[in-house]
Amino acid sequence: MAIRLVYMLCCMILLSACNTPGSTKKTEDFDAFVNHYIANLRWSRFNEAARLHVNREGEQAAVDLARLKPIRITGHKMQEKILSPTFDTASVVFSLSYYDDTVGMLREEEVRLELWRNEDSGRWLIESEFPEFK
């Protein structure tokens, strides 16, 4: 009986350690960042979305915003969000449906993003290239 009680107590301590307030906050920050990024794309705020593409050396990705003027995002579908156990890197995969005015076609593109968390600022940034919209 005492062994069972000690075992249950250890399990409760281990499970509560997995969901510390800090980890919950970092997970919420990550989810909010991904939602904000997709909203920027959805509402054609491509310049705002492009600002989030910064590699670990601090270099911002070059994005031809003029090329994106005829692109209108019509929807997205989240496929995968993976956050590392250390809450400092993540990968996201989603598909974007978009209408390209130059060709008059509805298209779909799979977007794969590698994200990293800048410890100095506490912000998430995207190391991957900006979506191509081919």
mmCIF file of C-alpha atoms in Angstrom:
data_model
loop_
_atom_site.group_PDB
_atom_site.id
_atom_site.type_symbol
_atom_site.label_atom_id
_atom_site.label_comp_id
_atom_site.label_asym_id
_atom_site.label_seq_id
_atom_site.Cartn_x
_atom_site.Cartn_y
_atom_site.Cartn_z
ATOM 1 C CA MET A 1 0.000 0.000 0.000
ATOM 2 C CA ALA A 2 2.772 2.458 0.914
ATOM 3 C CA ILE A 3 4.683 1.590 -2.265
ATOM 4 C CA ARG A 4 1.607 2.268 -4.361
ATOM 5 C CA LEU A 5 1.112 5.624 -2.646
ATOM 6 C CA VAL A 6 4.752 6.623 -3.237
ATOM 7 C CA TYR A 7 4.482 5.512 -6.877
ATOM 8 C CA MET A 8 1.329 7.580 -7.423
ATOM 9 C CA LEU A 9 2.919 10.589 -5.733
ATOM 10 C CA CYS A 10 5.989 10.343 -7.981
ATOM 11 C CA CYS A 11 3.795 10.086 -11.078
ATOM 12 C CA MET A 12 1.818 13.173 -10.043
ATOM 13 C CA ILE A 13 5.015 15.162 -9.490
ATOM 14 C CA LEU A 14 6.425 14.107 -12.863
ATOM 15 C CA LEU A 15 3.205 14.940 -14.690
ATOM 16 C CA SER A 16 2.896 18.337 -13.054
ATOM 17 C CA ALA A 17 6.506 19.149 -14.000
ATOM 18 C CA CYS A 18 5.626 18.641 -17.670
ATOM 19 C CA ASN A 19 3.047 21.401 -17.516
ATOM 20 C CA THR A 20 4.823 24.176 -15.673
ATOM 21 C CA PRO A 21 3.525 27.727 -16.050
ATOM 22 C CA GLY A 22 6.615 28.656 -18.091
ATOM 23 C CA SER A 23 6.074 25.864 -20.596
ATOM 24 C CA THR A 24 2.402 26.749 -20.966
ATOM 25 C CA LYS A 25 3.284 30.400 -21.647
ATOM 26 C CA LYS A 26 5.899 29.436 -24.246
ATOM 27 C CA THR A 27 3.435 27.095 -25.958
ATOM 28 C CA GLU A 28 0.775 29.817 -26.016
ATOM 29 C CA ASP A 29 3.319 32.313 -27.409
ATOM 30 C CA PHE A 30 4.239 29.842 -30.154
ATOM 31 C CA ASP A 31 0.600 29.221 -31.097
ATOM 32 C CA ALA A 32 -0.123 32.957 -31.105
ATOM 33 C CA PHE A 33 2.896 33.595 -33.336
ATOM 34 C CA VAL A 34 1.833 30.969 -35.889
ATOM 35 C CA ASN A 35 -1.738 32.299 -35.917
ATOM 36 C CA HIS A 36 -0.468 35.874 -36.328
ATOM 37 C CA TYR A 37 1.804 34.865 -39.217
ATOM 38 C CA ILE A 38 -0.991 33.037 -41.049
ATOM 39 C CA ALA A 39 -3.360 35.988 -40.460
ATOM 40 C CA ASN A 40 -0.782 38.321 -42.021
ATOM 41 C CA LEU A 41 -0.663 36.104 -45.091
ATOM 42 C CA ARG A 42 -4.438 35.671 -45.197
ATOM 43 C CA TRP A 43 -5.097 39.411 -45.180
ATOM 44 C CA SER A 44 -2.307 40.196 -47.708
ATOM 45 C CA ARG A 45 -0.095 41.869 -45.133
ATOM 46 C CA PHE A 46 2.905 40.317 -46.855
ATOM 47 C CA ASN A 47 5.286 43.009 -45.621
ATOM 48 C CA GLU A 48 4.384 42.161 -42.000
ATOM 49 C CA ALA A 49 4.819 38.442 -42.647
ATOM 50 C CA ALA A 50 8.149 39.027 -44.421
ATOM 51 C CA ARG A 51 9.531 40.884 -41.391
ATOM 52 C CA LEU A 52 9.246 37.666 -39.386
ATOM 53 C CA HIS A 53 11.654 35.818 -41.712
ATOM 54 C CA VAL A 54 14.954 36.397 -39.916
ATOM 55 C CA ASN A 55 17.772 33.843 -39.713
ATOM 56 C CA ARG A 56 19.862 33.227 -36.604
ATOM 57 C CA GLU A 57 22.511 35.678 -37.810
ATOM 58 C CA GLY A 58 19.885 38.432 -37.765
ATOM 59 C CA GLU A 59 19.600 38.730 -41.549
ATOM 60 C CA GLN A 60 16.121 39.363 -42.876
ATOM 61 C CA ALA A 61 14.967 37.419 -45.935
ATOM 62 C CA ALA A 62 14.699 39.392 -49.164
ATOM 63 C CA VAL A 63 11.118 39.262 -50.397
ATOM 64 C CA ASP A 64 9.876 40.829 -53.632
ATOM 65 C CA LEU A 65 6.664 42.378 -52.318
ATOM 66 C CA ALA A 66 5.685 43.765 -55.750
ATOM 67 C CA ARG A 67 5.500 40.196 -57.064
ATOM 68 C CA LEU A 68 2.926 39.382 -54.358
ATOM 69 C CA LYS A 69 0.379 42.089 -55.318
ATOM 70 C CA PRO A 70 -1.742 39.730 -57.491
ATOM 71 C CA ILE A 71 -1.784 37.011 -54.790
ATOM 72 C CA ARG A 72 -4.892 36.652 -52.623
ATOM 73 C CA ILE A 73 -4.927 33.949 -49.958
ATOM 74 C CA THR A 74 -8.311 32.245 -49.811
ATOM 75 C CA GLY A 75 -7.681 29.743 -47.033
ATOM 76 C CA HIS A 76 -5.244 27.597 -45.125
ATOM 77 C CA LYS A 77 -5.137 24.160 -43.564
ATOM 78 C CA MET A 78 -2.765 23.369 -40.725
ATOM 79 C CA GLN A 79 -1.069 20.019 -41.206
ATOM 80 C CA GLU A 80 1.592 19.863 -38.515
ATOM 81 C CA LYS A 81 3.002 21.911 -35.642
ATOM 82 C CA ILE A 82 5.975 20.484 -33.760
ATOM 83 C CA LEU A 83 7.506 22.366 -30.852
ATOM 84 C CA SER A 84 10.828 21.143 -29.447
ATOM 85 C CA PRO A 85 10.906 20.012 -25.789
ATOM 86 C CA THR A 86 13.237 22.932 -25.030
ATOM 87 C CA PHE A 87 10.759 25.440 -26.558
ATOM 88 C CA ASP A 88 13.470 27.050 -28.701
ATOM 89 C CA THR A 89 12.802 25.577 -32.149
ATOM 90 C CA ALA A 90 9.740 24.405 -34.017
ATOM 91 C CA SER A 91 8.518 23.284 -37.404
ATOM 92 C CA VAL A 92 5.183 24.076 -38.977
ATOM 93 C CA VAL A 93 3.583 22.653 -42.102
ATOM 94 C CA PHE A 94 0.388 24.056 -43.587
ATOM 95 C CA SER A 95 -1.175 24.459 -46.995
ATOM 96 C CA LEU A 96 -2.306 27.764 -48.450
ATOM 97 C CA SER A 97 -5.011 28.133 -51.052
ATOM 98 C CA TYR A 98 -4.582 31.298 -53.070
ATOM 99 C CA TYR A 99 -5.845 33.043 -56.148
ATOM 100 C CA ASP A 100 -3.281 34.477 -58.557
ATOM 101 C CA ASP A 101 -4.808 37.364 -60.528
ATOM 102 C CA THR A 102 -2.082 37.212 -63.200
ATOM 103 C CA VAL A 103 -3.152 33.744 -64.354
ATOM 104 C CA GLY A 104 -6.729 33.684 -63.054
ATOM 105 C CA MET A 105 -6.237 30.404 -61.201
ATOM 106 C CA LEU A 106 -6.859 29.070 -57.744
ATOM 107 C CA ARG A 107 -3.708 27.319 -56.531
ATOM 108 C CA GLU A 108 -2.466 25.535 -53.455
ATOM 109 C CA GLU A 109 0.998 25.509 -51.937
ATOM 110 C CA GLU A 110 2.428 23.531 -49.049
ATOM 111 C CA VAL A 111 4.442 25.757 -46.725
ATOM 112 C CA ARG A 112 7.150 24.304 -44.467
ATOM 113 C CA LEU A 113 8.588 26.633 -41.869
ATOM 114 C CA GLU A 114 11.468 26.191 -39.460
ATOM 115 C CA LEU A 115 11.108 28.535 -36.520
ATOM 116 C CA TRP A 116 13.454 29.567 -33.739
ATOM 117 C CA ARG A 117 12.970 31.519 -30.556
ATOM 118 C CA ASN A 118 15.260 34.477 -29.986
ATOM 119 C CA GLU A 119 16.115 34.205 -26.298
ATOM 120 C CA ASP A 120 17.195 37.847 -26.054
ATOM 121 C CA SER A 121 13.882 39.247 -27.251
ATOM 122 C CA GLY A 122 11.693 36.221 -26.409
ATOM 123 C CA ARG A 123 10.230 36.411 -29.935
ATOM 124 C CA TRP A 124 9.672 33.647 -32.430
ATOM 125 C CA LEU A 125 11.226 34.135 -35.873
ATOM 126 C CA ILE A 126 11.181 32.142 -39.093
ATOM 127 C CA GLU A 127 14.411 30.785 -40.487
ATOM 128 C CA SER A 128 12.861 29.369 -43.669
ATOM 129 C CA GLU A 129 12.348 31.238 -46.923
ATOM 130 C CA PHE A 130 9.151 33.151 -47.591
ATOM 131 C CA PRO A 131 6.476 31.117 -49.442
ATOM 132 C CA GLU A 132 7.086 31.096 -53.200
ATOM 133 C CA PHE A 133 3.540 31.303 -54.593
ATOM 134 C CA LYS A 134 4.561 29.711 -57.900
#
